[in-house]
Tab-separated table of C-alpha atoms and ligand atoms in Angstrom:
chain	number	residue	atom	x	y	z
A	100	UNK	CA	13.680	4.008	11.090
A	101	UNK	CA	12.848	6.286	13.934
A	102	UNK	CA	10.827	5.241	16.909
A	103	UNK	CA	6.891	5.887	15.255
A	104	UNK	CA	5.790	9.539	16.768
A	105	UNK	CA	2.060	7.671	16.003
A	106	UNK	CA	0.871	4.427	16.194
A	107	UNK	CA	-2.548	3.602	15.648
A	108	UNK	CA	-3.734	0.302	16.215
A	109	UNK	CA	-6.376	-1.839	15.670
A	110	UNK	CA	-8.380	1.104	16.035
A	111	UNK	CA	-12.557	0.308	16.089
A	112	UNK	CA	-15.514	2.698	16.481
A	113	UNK	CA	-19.021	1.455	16.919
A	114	UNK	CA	-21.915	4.048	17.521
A	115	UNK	CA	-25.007	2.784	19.453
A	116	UNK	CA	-28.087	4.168	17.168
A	117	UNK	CA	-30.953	5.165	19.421
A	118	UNK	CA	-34.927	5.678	18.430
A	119	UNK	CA	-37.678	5.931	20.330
A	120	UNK	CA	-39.182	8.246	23.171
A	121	UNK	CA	-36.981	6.319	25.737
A	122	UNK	CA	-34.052	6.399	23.168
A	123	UNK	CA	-33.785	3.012	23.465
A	124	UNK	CA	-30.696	1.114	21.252
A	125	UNK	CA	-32.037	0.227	18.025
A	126	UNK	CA	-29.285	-1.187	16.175
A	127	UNK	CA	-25.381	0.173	15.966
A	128	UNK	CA	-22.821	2.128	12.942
A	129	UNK	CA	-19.618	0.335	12.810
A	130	UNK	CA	-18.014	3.612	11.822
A	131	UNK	CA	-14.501	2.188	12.066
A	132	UNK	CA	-13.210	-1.044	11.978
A	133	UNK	CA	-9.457	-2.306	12.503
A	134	UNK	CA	-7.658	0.343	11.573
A	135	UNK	CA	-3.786	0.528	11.729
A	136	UNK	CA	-1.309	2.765	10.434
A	137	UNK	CA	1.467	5.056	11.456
A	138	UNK	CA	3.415	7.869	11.264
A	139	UNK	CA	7.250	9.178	11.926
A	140	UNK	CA	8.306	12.556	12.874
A	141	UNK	CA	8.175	15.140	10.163
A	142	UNK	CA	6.020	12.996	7.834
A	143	UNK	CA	2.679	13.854	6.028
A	144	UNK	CA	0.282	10.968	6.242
A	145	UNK	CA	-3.290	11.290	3.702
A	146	UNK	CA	-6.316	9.688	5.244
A	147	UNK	CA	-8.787	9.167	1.844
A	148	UNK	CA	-12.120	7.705	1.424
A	149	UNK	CA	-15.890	8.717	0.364
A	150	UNK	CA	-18.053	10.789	2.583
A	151	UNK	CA	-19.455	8.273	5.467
A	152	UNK	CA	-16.190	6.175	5.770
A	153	UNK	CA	-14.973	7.127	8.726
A	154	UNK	CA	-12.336	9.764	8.022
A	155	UNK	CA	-13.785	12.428	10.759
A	156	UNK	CA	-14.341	9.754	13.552
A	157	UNK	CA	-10.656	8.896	13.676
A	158	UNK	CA	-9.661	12.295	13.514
A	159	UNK	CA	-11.338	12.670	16.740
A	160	UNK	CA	-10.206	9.563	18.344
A	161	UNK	CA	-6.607	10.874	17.636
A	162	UNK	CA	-7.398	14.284	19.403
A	163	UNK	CA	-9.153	12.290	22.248
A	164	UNK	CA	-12.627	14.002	21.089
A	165	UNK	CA	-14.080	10.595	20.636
A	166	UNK	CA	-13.289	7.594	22.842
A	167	UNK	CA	-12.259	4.568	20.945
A	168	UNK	CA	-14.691	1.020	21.231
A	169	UNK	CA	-11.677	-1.047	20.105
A	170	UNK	CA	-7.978	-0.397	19.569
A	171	UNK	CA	-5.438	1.782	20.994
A	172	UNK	CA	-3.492	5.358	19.960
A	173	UNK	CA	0.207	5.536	20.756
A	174	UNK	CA	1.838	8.770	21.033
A	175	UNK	CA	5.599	8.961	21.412
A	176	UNK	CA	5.057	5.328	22.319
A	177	UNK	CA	2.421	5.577	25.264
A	178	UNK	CA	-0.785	4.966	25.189
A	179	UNK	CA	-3.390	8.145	24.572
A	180	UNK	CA	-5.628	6.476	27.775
A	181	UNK	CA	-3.297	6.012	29.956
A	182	UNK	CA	-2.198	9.056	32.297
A	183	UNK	CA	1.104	9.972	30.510
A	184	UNK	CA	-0.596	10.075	26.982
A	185	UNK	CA	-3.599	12.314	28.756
A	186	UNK	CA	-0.821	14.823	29.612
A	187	UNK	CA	0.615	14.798	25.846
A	188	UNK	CA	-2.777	15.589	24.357
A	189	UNK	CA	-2.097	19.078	24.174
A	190	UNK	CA	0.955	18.004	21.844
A	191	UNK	CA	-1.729	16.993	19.612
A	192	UNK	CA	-3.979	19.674	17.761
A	193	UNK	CA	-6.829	19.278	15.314
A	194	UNK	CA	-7.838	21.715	12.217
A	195	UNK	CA	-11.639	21.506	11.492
A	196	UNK	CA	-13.357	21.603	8.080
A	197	UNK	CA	-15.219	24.716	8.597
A	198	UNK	CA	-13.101	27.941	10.005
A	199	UNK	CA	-16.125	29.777	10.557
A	200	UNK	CA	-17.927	27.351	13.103
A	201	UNK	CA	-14.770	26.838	14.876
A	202	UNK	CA	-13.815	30.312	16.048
A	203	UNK	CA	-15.633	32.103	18.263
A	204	UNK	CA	-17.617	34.898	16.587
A	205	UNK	CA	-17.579	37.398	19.486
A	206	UNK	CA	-13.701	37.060	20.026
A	207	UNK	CA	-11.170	38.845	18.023
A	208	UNK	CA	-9.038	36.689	15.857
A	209	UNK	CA	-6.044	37.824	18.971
A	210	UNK	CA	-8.358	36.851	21.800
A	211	UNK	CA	-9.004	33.130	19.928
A	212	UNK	CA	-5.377	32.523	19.597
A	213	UNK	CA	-4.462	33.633	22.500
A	214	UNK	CA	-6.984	30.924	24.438
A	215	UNK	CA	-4.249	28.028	24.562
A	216	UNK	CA	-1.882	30.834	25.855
A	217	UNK	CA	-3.871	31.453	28.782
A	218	UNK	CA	-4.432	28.241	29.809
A	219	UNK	CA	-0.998	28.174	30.388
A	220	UNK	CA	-0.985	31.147	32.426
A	221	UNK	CA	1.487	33.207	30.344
A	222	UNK	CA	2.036	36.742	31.156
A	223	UNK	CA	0.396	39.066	28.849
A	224	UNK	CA	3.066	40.776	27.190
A	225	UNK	CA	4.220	37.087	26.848
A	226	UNK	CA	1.001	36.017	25.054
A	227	UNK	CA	0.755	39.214	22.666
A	228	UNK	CA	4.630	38.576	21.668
A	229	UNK	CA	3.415	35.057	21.066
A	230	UNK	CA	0.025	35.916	19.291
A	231	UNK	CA	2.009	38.439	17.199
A	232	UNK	CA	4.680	35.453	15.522
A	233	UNK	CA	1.399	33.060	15.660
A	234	UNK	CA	-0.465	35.889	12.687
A	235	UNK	CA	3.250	36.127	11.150
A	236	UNK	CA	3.581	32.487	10.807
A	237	UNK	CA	0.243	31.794	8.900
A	238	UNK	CA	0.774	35.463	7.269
A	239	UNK	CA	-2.104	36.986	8.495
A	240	UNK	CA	-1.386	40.883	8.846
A	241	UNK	CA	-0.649	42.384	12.798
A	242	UNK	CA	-3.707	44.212	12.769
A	243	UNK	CA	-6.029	41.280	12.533
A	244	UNK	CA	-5.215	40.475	16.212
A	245	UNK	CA	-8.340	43.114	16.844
A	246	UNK	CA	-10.488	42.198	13.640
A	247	UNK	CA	-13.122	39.724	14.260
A	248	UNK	CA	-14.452	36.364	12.340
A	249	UNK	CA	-17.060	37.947	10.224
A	250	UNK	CA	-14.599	40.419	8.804
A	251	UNK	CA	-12.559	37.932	7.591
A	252	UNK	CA	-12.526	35.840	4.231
A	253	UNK	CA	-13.086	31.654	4.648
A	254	UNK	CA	-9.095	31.111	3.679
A	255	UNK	CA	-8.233	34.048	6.408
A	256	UNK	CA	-9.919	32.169	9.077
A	257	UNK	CA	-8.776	28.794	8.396
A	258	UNK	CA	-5.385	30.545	8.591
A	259	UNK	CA	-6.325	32.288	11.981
A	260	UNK	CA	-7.947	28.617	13.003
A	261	UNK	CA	-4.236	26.863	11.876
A	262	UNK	CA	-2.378	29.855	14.050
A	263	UNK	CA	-4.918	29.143	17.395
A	264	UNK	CA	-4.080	24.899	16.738
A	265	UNK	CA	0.039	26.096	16.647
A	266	UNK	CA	-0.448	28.130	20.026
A	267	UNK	CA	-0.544	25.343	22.020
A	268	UNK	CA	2.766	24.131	20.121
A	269	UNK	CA	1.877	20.876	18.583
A	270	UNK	CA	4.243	17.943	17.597
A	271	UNK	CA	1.084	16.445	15.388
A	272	UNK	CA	-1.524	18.441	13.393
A	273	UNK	CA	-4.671	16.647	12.457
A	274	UNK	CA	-6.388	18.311	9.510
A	275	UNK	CA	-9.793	17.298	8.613
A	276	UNK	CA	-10.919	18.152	5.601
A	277	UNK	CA	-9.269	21.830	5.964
A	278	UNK	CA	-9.742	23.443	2.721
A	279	UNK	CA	-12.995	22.011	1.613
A	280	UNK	CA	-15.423	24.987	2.420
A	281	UNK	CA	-12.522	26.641	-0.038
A	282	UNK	CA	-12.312	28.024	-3.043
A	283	UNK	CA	-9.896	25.795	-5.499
A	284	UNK	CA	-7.166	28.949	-5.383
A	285	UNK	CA	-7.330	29.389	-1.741
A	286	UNK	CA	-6.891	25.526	-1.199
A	287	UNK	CA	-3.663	25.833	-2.867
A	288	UNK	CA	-2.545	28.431	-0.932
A	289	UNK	CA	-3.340	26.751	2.462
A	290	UNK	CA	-1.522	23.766	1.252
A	291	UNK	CA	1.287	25.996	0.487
A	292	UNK	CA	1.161	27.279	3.681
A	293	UNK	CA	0.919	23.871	5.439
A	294	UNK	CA	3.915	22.637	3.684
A	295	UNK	CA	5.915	25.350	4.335
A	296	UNK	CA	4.768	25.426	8.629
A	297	UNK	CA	5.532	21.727	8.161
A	298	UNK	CA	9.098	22.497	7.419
A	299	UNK	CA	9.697	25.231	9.410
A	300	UNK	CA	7.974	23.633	12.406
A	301	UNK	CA	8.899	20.182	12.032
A	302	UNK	CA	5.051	19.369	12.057
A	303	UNK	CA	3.712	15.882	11.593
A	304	UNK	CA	0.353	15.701	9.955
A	305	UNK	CA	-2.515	13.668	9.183
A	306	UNK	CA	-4.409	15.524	5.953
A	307	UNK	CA	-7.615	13.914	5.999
A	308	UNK	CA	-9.989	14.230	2.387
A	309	UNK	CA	-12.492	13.088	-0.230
A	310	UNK	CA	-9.633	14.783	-2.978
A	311	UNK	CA	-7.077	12.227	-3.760
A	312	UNK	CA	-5.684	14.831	-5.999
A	313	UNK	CA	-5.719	17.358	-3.211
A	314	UNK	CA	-3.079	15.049	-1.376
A	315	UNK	CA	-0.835	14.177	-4.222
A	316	UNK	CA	1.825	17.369	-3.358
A	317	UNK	CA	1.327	17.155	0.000
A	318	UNK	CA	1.421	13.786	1.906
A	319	UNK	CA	4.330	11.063	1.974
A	320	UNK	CA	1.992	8.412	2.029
A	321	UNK	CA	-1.983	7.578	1.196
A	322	UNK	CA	-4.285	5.450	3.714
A	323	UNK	CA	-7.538	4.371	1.110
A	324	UNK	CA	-10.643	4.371	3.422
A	325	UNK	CA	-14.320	2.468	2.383
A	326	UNK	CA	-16.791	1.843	5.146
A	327	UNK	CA	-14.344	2.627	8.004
A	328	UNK	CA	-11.722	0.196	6.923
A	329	UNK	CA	-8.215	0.751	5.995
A	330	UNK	CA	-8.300	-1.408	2.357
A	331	UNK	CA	-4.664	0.403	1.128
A	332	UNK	CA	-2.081	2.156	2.324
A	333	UNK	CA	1.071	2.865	0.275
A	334	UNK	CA	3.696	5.857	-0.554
A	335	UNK	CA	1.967	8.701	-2.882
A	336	UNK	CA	4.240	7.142	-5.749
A	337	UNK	CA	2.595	3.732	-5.418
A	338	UNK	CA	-1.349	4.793	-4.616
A	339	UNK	CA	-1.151	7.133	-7.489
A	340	UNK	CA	1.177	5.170	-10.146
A	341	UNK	CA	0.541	1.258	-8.914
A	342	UNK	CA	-2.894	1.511	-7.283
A	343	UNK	CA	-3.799	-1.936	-6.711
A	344	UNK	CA	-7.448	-2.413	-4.726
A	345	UNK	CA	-10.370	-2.145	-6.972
A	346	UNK	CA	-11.587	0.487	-4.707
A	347	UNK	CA	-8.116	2.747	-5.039
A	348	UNK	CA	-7.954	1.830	-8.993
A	349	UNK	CA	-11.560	3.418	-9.482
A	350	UNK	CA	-10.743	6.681	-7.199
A	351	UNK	CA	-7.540	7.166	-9.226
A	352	UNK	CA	-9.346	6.795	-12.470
A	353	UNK	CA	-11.427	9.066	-11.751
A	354	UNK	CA	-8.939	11.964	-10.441
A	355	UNK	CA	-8.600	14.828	-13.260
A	356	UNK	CA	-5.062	15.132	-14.708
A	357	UNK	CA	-3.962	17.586	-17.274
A	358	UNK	CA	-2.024	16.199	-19.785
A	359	UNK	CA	-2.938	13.296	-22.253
A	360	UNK	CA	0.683	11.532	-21.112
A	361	UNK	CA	-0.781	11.568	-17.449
A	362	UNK	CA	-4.324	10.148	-18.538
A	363	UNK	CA	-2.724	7.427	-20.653
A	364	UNK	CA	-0.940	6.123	-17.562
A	365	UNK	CA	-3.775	6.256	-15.094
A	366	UNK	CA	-5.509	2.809	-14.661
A	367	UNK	CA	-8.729	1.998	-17.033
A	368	UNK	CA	-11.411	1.442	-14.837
A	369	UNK	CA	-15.096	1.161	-14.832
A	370	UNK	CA	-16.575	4.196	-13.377
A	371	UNK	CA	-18.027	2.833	-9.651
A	372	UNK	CA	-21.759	1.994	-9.806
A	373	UNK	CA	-24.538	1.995	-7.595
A	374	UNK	CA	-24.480	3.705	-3.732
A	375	UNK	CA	-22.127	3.240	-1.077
A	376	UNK	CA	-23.701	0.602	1.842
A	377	UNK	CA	-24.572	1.945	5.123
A	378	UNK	CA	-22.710	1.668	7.803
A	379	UNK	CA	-25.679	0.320	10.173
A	380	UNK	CA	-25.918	-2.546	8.080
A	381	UNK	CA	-22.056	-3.468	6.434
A	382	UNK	CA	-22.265	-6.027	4.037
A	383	UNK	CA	-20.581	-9.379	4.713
A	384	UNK	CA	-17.357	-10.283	3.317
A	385	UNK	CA	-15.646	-7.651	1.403
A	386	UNK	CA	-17.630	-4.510	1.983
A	387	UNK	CA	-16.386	-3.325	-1.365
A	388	UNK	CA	-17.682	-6.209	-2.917
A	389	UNK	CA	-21.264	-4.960	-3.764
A	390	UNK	CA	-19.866	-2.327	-6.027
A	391	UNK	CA	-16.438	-3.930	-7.407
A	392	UNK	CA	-16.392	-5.273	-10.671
A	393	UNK	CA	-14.096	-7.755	-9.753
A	394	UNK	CA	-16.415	-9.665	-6.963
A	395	UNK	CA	-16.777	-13.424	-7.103
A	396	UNK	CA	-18.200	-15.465	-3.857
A	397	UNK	CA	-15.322	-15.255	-1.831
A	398	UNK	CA	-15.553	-12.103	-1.543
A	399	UNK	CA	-19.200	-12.043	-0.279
A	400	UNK	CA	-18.328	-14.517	2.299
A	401	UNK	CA	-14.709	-13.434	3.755
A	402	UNK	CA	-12.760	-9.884	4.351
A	403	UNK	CA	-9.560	-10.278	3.208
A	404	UNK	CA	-6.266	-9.840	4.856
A	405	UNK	CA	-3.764	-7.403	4.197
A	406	UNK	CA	-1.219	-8.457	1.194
A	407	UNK	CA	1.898	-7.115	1.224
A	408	UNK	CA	2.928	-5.753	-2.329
A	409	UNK	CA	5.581	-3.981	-1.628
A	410	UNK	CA	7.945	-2.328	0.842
A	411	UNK	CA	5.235	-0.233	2.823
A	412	UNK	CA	2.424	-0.891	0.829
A	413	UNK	CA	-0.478	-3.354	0.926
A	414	UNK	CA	-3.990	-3.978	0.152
A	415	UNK	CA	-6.846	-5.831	0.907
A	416	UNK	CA	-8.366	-8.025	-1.836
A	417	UNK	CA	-8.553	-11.843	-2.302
A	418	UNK	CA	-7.508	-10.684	-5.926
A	419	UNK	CA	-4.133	-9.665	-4.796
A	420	UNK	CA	-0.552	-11.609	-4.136
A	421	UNK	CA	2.037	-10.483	-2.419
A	422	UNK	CA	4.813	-8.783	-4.255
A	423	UNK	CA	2.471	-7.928	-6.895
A	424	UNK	CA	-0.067	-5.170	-7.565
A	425	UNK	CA	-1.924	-6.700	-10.382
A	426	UNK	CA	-5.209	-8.359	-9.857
A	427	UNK	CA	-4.945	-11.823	-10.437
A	428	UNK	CA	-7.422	-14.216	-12.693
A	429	UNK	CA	-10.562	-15.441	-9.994
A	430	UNK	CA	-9.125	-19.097	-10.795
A	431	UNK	CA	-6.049	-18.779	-9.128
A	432	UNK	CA	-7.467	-17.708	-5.678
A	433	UNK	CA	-7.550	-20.434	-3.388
A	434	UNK	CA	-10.285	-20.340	-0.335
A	435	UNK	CA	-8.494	-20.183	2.762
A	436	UNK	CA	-8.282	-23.290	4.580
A	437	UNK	CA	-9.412	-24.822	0.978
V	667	ATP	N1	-21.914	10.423	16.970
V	667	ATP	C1	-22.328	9.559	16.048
V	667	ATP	N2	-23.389	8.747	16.270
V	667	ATP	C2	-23.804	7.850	15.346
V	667	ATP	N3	-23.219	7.686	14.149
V	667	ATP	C3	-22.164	8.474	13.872
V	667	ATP	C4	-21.663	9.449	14.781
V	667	ATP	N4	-20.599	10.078	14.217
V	667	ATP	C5	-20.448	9.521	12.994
V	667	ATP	N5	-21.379	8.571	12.785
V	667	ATP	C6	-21.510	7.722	11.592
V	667	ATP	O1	-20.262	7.094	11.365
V	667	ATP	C7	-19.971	7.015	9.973
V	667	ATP	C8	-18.642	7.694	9.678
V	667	ATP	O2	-18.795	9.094	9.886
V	667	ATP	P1	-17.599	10.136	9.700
V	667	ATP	O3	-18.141	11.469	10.036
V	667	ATP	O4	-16.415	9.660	10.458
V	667	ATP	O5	-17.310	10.020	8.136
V	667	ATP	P2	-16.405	10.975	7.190
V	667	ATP	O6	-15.547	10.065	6.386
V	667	ATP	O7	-15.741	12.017	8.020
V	667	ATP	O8	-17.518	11.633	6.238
V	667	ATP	P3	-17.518	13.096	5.551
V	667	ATP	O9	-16.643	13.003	4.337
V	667	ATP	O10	-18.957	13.276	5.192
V	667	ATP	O11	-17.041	14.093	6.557
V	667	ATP	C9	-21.153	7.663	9.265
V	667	ATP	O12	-22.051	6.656	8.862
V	667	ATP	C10	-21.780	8.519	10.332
V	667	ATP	O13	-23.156	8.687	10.107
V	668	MG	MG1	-15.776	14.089	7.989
C-alpha cells in the first residue's frame, strides 16, 4: 500500500472545565482518548459515534482548530506541529455542519469563495475564472456569484460552503456532520455530489456522523466512536455485515433497511438502555460497559485492547478473539496476567 496521506496517532483531547468567578479548574472532559486510524489517498474514511463522543473535536484537531493534549497528526508523513506540516494546513479543509453559520451573511456567495483566492494574492480576473469553475463544480448556477446567503436554500449553501473549502485546493476534506441541518433528499444529493468531486478531484475525506446508514454508499471504511474512543474500525462490508463490538452490533441493529432479506441478516440485538456517561466523569474499565448487555467484571475493571479480527478490522472487547467476530462465552476470557 501507498505511503498513508493521514496518520493519526494516539490522538488525546482533555478539556479543563472551569466554574467559579475566578474560573478556577473544577474538574476536566476527556473528550478523546487514544485514537488511531488512517487514511490513503483517494479513500473515504466514516468517523461514527453518538452525539458527545468526540467526533467534532477531532475534526478540529485534524484542521489544526484545536490543539491536541496527547498524540500526533501526520500529513504526507510530517507532523501537523512541526513547521513543514504548519505550511500544509492549507492542503487540509474542513466542511461544517451548519452552511448558514459558516458563510458570511454580508458577502456574496462570489466574495466567500473567493476569500482563499485572495489570500493568495491572485489577480482578479484570475480569481473570478477560478470562482466561476468553483460554482460549476458544486453546480451552483453563474449568477449566484452575486446572490447572497439568505437567498439561498440550506443544500445551496452547503454547496457554496463545499466550493469556498475546494478554493484553497485541498488534498483532504474533513466533513463534519455536513448534511445534518438537511432535508433527507438534499442529503442524498450532497453525497452525490461529494462522491462525484471525490472522483473528479482525487479528494480524500473524513465523513464524520451520528447516521451509520448515511455512510454506507459513501465511505471505504467505518471508525465506531463511544466516549471519545476508537472501539472499531473495519471496511463498510465488515461494520455493516460482521459488526462485532456490542456497541457497533446495537448501532447496526438499529439502522432502518428496506427489505425483509436485509433485516433478517442484520444482527439481533437488544435495543441500548439507559444514557450515555459523561465525559467529565468516564467510567472505569470498558466505558461501554454500563450499557452493554454483555458486561461481566472485567470489563468494569480493565479497557480492552484492540483484537484483530480480520485484515483491517478490529475491536475492542474482552469478549472478542482474534480472527473471529463472534462474542465469545464470559468463561473463556482469561484476566490478563491471570
Ligand atoms: N471547548 C470545550 N470545552 C469543554 N468541553 C468540550 C469542548 N468542546 C467539546 N467539549 C466536550 O467534549 C465532548 C465531545 O464533544 P464533541 O463536540 O467532539 O462531540 P461530537 O461527537 O461532535 O457531538 P455532536 O454529535 O453533538 O456534534 C463533549 O462532552 C463536549 O461537551
Ligand atoms: Mg459534533
Amino acid at each position: 500500500m501507498s505511503e498513508p496521506l493521514l496518520e493519526v496517532i494516539g490522538l488525546g483531547k482533555t478539556f479543563a472545565v472551569r466554574g467559579g468567578l475566578l474560573g478556577t479548574v473544577r474538574g476536566e472532559v476527556k473528550a478523546v482518548g487514544d485514537v488511531s486510524f488512517s487514511l490513503s489517498k483517494g479513500e473515504a474514511f466514516g468517523l461514527a459515534g453518538e452525539s458527545g463522543s468526540g467526533k467534532s473535536t477531532i475534526a478540529r484537531m485534524i484542521v489544526g482548530l484545536t490543539a491536541p493534549s496527547a498524540g500526533a497528526i501526520l500529513f504526507e508523513g510530517s507532523d501537523l506541529a512541526s513547521p513543514q506540516g504548519v505550511a500544509s494546513r492549507r492542503a487540509i479543509q474542513m466542511v461544517f455542519q451548519n452552511p448558514g453559520s459558516s458563510l458570511n451573511p454580508r458577502r456574496s456567495i462570489g466574495q466567500s469563495i473567493a476569500v482563499p483566492l485572495e489570500a493568495r494574492k491572485l489577480g482578479r480576473a484570475h480569481i473570478e475564472r477560478r470562482v466561476a469553475r468553483l460554482l460549476d463544480l458544486v453546480q451552483l448556477p453563474a449568477d449566484f456569484r452575486v446572490r447572497y446567503p439568505y437567498e439561498l436554500s440550506g443544500g445551496q449553501k452547503q454547496r457554496a460552503a463545499i466550493a469556498r473549502a475546494l478554493a484553497a485546493e485541498p488534498k483532504l476534506l474533513v466533513l463534519d456532520e455536513p448534511t445534518s441541518a438537511l432535508d433527507v433528499s438534499v442529503q442524498a444529493k450532497i453525497i452525490e455530489l461529494l462522491i462525484e468531486l471525490g472522483r473528479s478531484l482525487g479528494l480524500t475525506y473524513v465523513f464524520i456522523s451520528h447516521d451509520l446508514s448515511l455512510m454506507r454508499n459513501f465511505v471505504s471504511r467505518v471508525g465506531v466512536l463511544y466516549l471519545g474512543r476508537l472501539i472499531e474500525v473495519g471496511s463498510v462490508a465488515r461494520i455493516f455485515d460482521a459488526p462485532a463490538h456490542p456497541y457497533t452490533r446495537s448501532l447496526i441493529a438499529s439502522v432502518p433497511v428496506i427489505s425483509d432479506a436485509e433485516q433478517a441478516m442484520k444482527p439481533k440485538e437488544p435495543i441500548l438502555e439507559g444514557e450515555v456517561p459523561s465525559p467529565a466523569n468516564l467510567p472505569k474499565g470498558c466505558a461501554f460497559h454500563t450499557r452493554c448487555p454483555y458486561a461481566f467484571a472485567l470489563c468494569a475493571e480493565i479497557f480492552p485492547d484492540a483484537v484483530a479480527l480480520d485484515v483491517d478490522h478490529f475491536a475492542r472487547c474482552h469478549l472478542l478473539a482474534p480472527g473471529e467476530s463472534r462474542l465469545r462465552d464470559t468463561a473463556a476470557v482469561r484476566a490478563p496476567g491471570a
